[in-house]
């Protein structure tokens, strides 16, 4: 029976994400990656859901190293699987923490927020 061999995402697990704490001094920049774990080994795409309150955020293209500025009005901002590297410039004169929220979604549309 062909139905016995049908592949679906019904037994698929959602990707898992963890908070990442990083530190950057006011006059420096920070390059970091968005990370997740998918138990099934599926490709995962990311969507930035919360923009940092202060500073500038850029997506870095993996192959060309081109930088694309992400702005508040771009949120939610989708990142393709080759672009998970971000660059953050803190606002001058700010010593507080910056927070960036994101979710991970696999090829079966299971997301880390489910």
Backbone as numpy.savetxt, mean C-alpha at the origin, in Angstrom:
# Nx Ny Nz CAx CAy CAz Cx Cy Cz
-16.95 -35.06 -14.00 -17.80 -33.89 -14.00 -16.90 -32.64 -14.00
-17.16 -31.72 -14.93 -16.35 -30.51 -15.05 -16.44 -29.62 -13.82
-17.56 -29.68 -13.10 -17.72 -28.84 -11.92 -16.74 -29.22 -10.81
-16.29 -30.48 -10.78 -15.34 -30.92 -9.76 -13.99 -30.26 -9.94
-13.69 -29.74 -11.13 -12.38 -29.17 -11.42 -12.43 -27.66 -11.57
-13.56 -27.07 -11.26 -13.70 -25.63 -11.37 -12.90 -24.94 -10.26
-12.10 -23.96 -10.64 -11.29 -23.22 -9.67 -12.02 -21.93 -9.33
-12.12 -21.64 -8.07 -12.75 -20.39 -7.65 -12.00 -19.84 -6.44
-12.33 -18.63 -6.07 -11.70 -18.01 -4.92 -12.45 -18.25 -3.63
-13.42 -19.16 -3.61 -14.26 -19.35 -2.43 -13.46 -19.85 -1.22
-12.39 -20.59 -1.43 -11.57 -21.07 -0.33 -10.35 -20.18 -0.12
-10.33 -19.09 -0.79 -9.20 -18.16 -0.74 -9.18 -17.38 0.58
-7.99 -17.10 1.06 -7.83 -16.31 2.28 -7.57 -14.86 1.93
-8.02 -13.96 2.79 -7.77 -12.54 2.57 -6.32 -12.22 2.93
-5.73 -11.24 2.26 -4.37 -10.83 2.61 -4.34 -10.22 4.01
-3.21 -10.35 4.67 -3.03 -9.78 5.99 -2.03 -8.63 5.92
-2.33 -7.55 6.61 -1.42 -6.41 6.69 -1.14 -6.12 8.16
0.02 -5.54 8.43 0.37 -5.15 9.78 0.80 -3.69 9.77
0.54 -3.01 10.89 1.02 -1.64 11.03 2.54 -1.65 10.98
3.09 -0.62 10.37 4.53 -0.44 10.31 4.86 0.89 10.98
5.74 0.86 11.94 6.20 2.09 12.58 7.58 2.41 12.04
7.71 3.58 11.47 8.99 4.04 10.94 9.24 5.45 11.45
10.50 5.82 11.53 10.87 7.14 12.02 11.67 7.88 10.97
11.36 9.15 10.81 12.11 9.99 9.88 12.28 11.36 10.54
13.47 11.92 10.42 13.70 13.25 10.97 13.18 14.29 10.00
12.86 15.45 10.54 12.20 16.51 9.79 12.91 16.89 8.49
14.22 16.92 8.48 14.95 17.38 7.30 15.34 16.25 6.36
14.82 15.06 6.59 15.19 13.89 5.78 13.97 13.39 5.01
14.15 12.31 4.31 13.06 11.64 3.59 13.07 10.19 3.99
11.99 9.51 3.72 11.87 8.10 4.06 11.30 7.34 2.88
12.01 6.34 2.42 11.51 5.43 1.40 11.08 4.15 2.11
9.87 3.69 1.83 9.37 2.48 2.48 8.44 1.74 1.53
8.14 0.51 1.89 7.27 -0.36 1.10 5.99 -0.65 1.87
4.92 -0.88 1.14 3.71 -1.42 1.73 3.85 -2.94 1.70
3.57 -3.58 2.82 3.72 -5.03 2.91 2.41 -5.68 3.28
2.23 -6.89 2.77 1.13 -7.74 3.19 1.57 -9.18 3.02
0.78 -10.07 3.57 1.03 -11.50 3.42 -0.25 -12.14 2.91
-0.12 -12.89 1.82 -1.27 -13.61 1.29 -0.97 -15.10 1.39
-1.71 -15.78 2.25 -1.48 -17.21 2.52 -1.54 -18.06 1.25
-2.32 -17.62 0.27 -2.48 -18.37 -0.96 -1.43 -18.02 -2.02
-0.59 -17.03 -1.73 0.44 -16.63 -2.68 -0.08 -15.81 -3.84
-1.29 -15.23 -3.70 -1.88 -14.44 -4.78 -1.18 -13.09 -4.93
-1.23 -12.53 -6.15 -0.79 -11.15 -6.37 -1.69 -10.24 -5.56
-1.12 -9.19 -5.02 -1.87 -8.27 -4.18 -1.69 -6.85 -4.70
-2.78 -6.11 -4.79 -2.74 -4.68 -5.11 -3.05 -3.91 -3.83
-2.59 -2.67 -3.78 -2.79 -1.84 -2.60 -3.60 -0.60 -2.93
-4.34 -0.15 -1.95 -5.07 1.10 -2.06 -4.79 1.92 -0.81
-4.23 3.11 -1.00 -3.99 4.01 0.13 -5.33 4.65 0.48
-5.72 4.51 1.73 -7.03 4.98 2.16 -6.95 6.22 3.06
-5.80 6.44 3.67 -5.61 7.59 4.55 -4.32 8.29 4.19
-4.41 9.57 3.93 -3.25 10.39 3.55 -2.62 10.96 4.82
-1.28 11.10 4.85 -0.66 11.70 6.04 -1.16 13.13 6.26
-1.33 13.49 7.51 -1.86 14.81 7.84 -0.92 15.93 7.40
0.39 15.65 7.45 1.39 16.64 7.07 2.43 15.98 6.17
3.11 16.77 5.35 4.18 16.25 4.52 3.73 15.91 3.11
4.66 15.32 2.34 4.40 14.96 0.95 4.62 13.46 0.76
3.82 12.86 -0.11 3.90 11.43 -0.36 4.03 11.19 -1.86
4.95 10.29 -2.22 5.20 9.97 -3.62 5.22 8.46 -3.80
4.73 8.01 -4.94 4.86 6.63 -5.37 6.10 6.55 -6.25
6.93 5.54 -6.05 8.13 5.37 -6.86 7.92 4.19 -7.78
8.03 4.42 -9.08 7.89 3.36 -10.09 9.09 2.43 -9.97
8.84 1.14 -9.91 9.89 0.16 -9.63 11.00 0.09 -10.66
10.68 0.23 -11.92 11.70 0.02 -12.95 12.41 1.30 -13.36
11.68 2.38 -13.54 12.29 3.62 -14.02 12.71 4.53 -12.87
12.21 4.26 -11.66 12.46 5.09 -10.48 11.79 6.47 -10.58
10.87 6.63 -11.53 10.11 7.87 -11.63 9.27 8.04 -10.37
9.06 9.29 -9.96 8.26 9.59 -8.79 6.97 10.28 -9.20
5.87 9.85 -8.60 4.55 10.42 -8.86 3.98 10.93 -7.54
3.73 12.22 -7.45 3.20 12.76 -6.20 1.76 12.34 -6.01
1.46 11.88 -4.80 0.10 11.52 -4.40 -0.41 12.67 -3.54
-1.60 13.15 -3.84 -2.15 14.26 -3.09 -3.44 13.84 -2.40
-3.85 14.63 -1.44 -5.04 14.33 -0.65 -6.26 14.02 -1.53
-6.44 14.79 -2.59 -7.61 14.59 -3.45 -7.53 13.28 -4.25
-6.37 12.62 -4.26 -6.20 11.34 -4.96 -6.69 10.15 -4.13
-6.98 10.37 -2.85 -7.35 9.29 -1.94 -8.81 8.93 -2.15
-9.20 7.66 -2.29 -8.34 6.49 -2.22 -7.48 6.37 -3.48
-6.23 5.96 -3.29 -5.25 5.90 -4.37 -4.81 4.46 -4.58
-5.05 3.93 -5.77 -4.70 2.53 -6.07 -3.30 2.43 -6.62
-2.59 1.42 -6.13 -1.22 1.15 -6.58 -1.20 -0.21 -7.25
-0.57 -0.29 -8.42 -0.45 -1.56 -9.12 0.68 -2.37 -8.50
0.71 -3.68 -8.82 1.61 -4.59 -8.12 3.09 -4.30 -8.29
3.50 -3.48 -9.23 4.93 -3.19 -9.39 5.35 -1.91 -8.67
4.42 -1.22 -8.02 4.71 0.11 -7.48 4.56 0.22 -5.97
4.92 -0.72 -5.20 4.60 -0.67 -3.78 5.55 0.19 -2.95
6.47 0.87 -3.60 7.43 1.68 -2.85 6.95 3.12 -2.78
7.04 3.69 -1.59 6.60 5.06 -1.36 7.75 5.89 -0.80
7.65 7.18 -1.04 8.62 8.15 -0.53 7.84 9.20 0.24
8.27 9.47 1.48 7.59 10.44 2.33 8.57 11.53 2.74
8.17 12.78 2.53 8.90 13.94 3.01 8.08 14.57 4.13
8.60 14.59 5.35 7.84 15.23 6.44 7.75 16.73 6.23
6.71 17.33 6.79 6.55 18.78 6.71 7.64 19.45 7.55
8.16 20.54 7.05 9.19 21.28 7.77 8.61 21.81 9.08
9.37 21.59 10.15 8.95 22.07 11.46 8.00 21.14 12.18
7.73 19.96 11.63 6.79 19.02 12.25 7.58 17.85 12.83
7.35 17.56 14.09 7.99 16.43 14.75 6.99 15.33 15.10
5.73 15.51 14.71 4.73 14.53 15.08 4.74 13.34 14.12
4.01 12.31 14.48 3.94 11.11 13.66 3.04 11.33 12.46
3.36 10.67 11.38 2.49 10.67 10.20 1.89 9.28 10.06
0.69 9.22 9.59 0.01 7.94 9.44 -0.52 7.82 8.02
-0.32 6.64 7.43 -0.81 6.33 6.09 -1.60 5.03 6.20
-2.88 5.09 5.86 -3.70 3.89 5.92 -3.78 3.24 4.55
-3.82 1.89 4.52 -3.95 1.20 3.24 -4.61 -0.15 3.45
-5.16 -0.67 2.35 -5.70 -2.03 2.34 -5.04 -2.79 1.20
-4.99 -4.10 1.35 -4.45 -4.99 0.32 -5.59 -5.85 -0.21
-5.64 -6.02 -1.53 -6.68 -6.82 -2.16 -6.04 -7.82 -3.11
-6.44 -9.10 -3.01 -5.85 -10.11 -3.89 -6.66 -10.26 -5.18
-6.23 -11.16 -6.04 -6.86 -11.31 -7.36 -8.30 -11.81 -7.28
-8.71 -12.34 -6.13 -10.08 -12.81 -5.95 -10.94 -11.74 -5.28
-10.42 -10.52 -5.19 -11.10 -9.39 -4.54 -11.33 -9.59 -3.06
-10.53 -10.42 -2.43 -10.54 -10.52 -0.98 -9.61 -9.44 -0.47
-10.07 -8.63 0.48 -9.23 -7.54 0.95 -8.91 -7.67 2.43
-7.88 -6.95 2.84 -7.42 -7.00 4.22 -8.41 -6.36 5.17
-9.41 -5.64 4.67 -10.38 -5.00 5.55 -11.63 -5.83 5.76
-11.71 -7.01 5.16 -12.90 -7.85 5.32 -12.91 -8.50 6.69
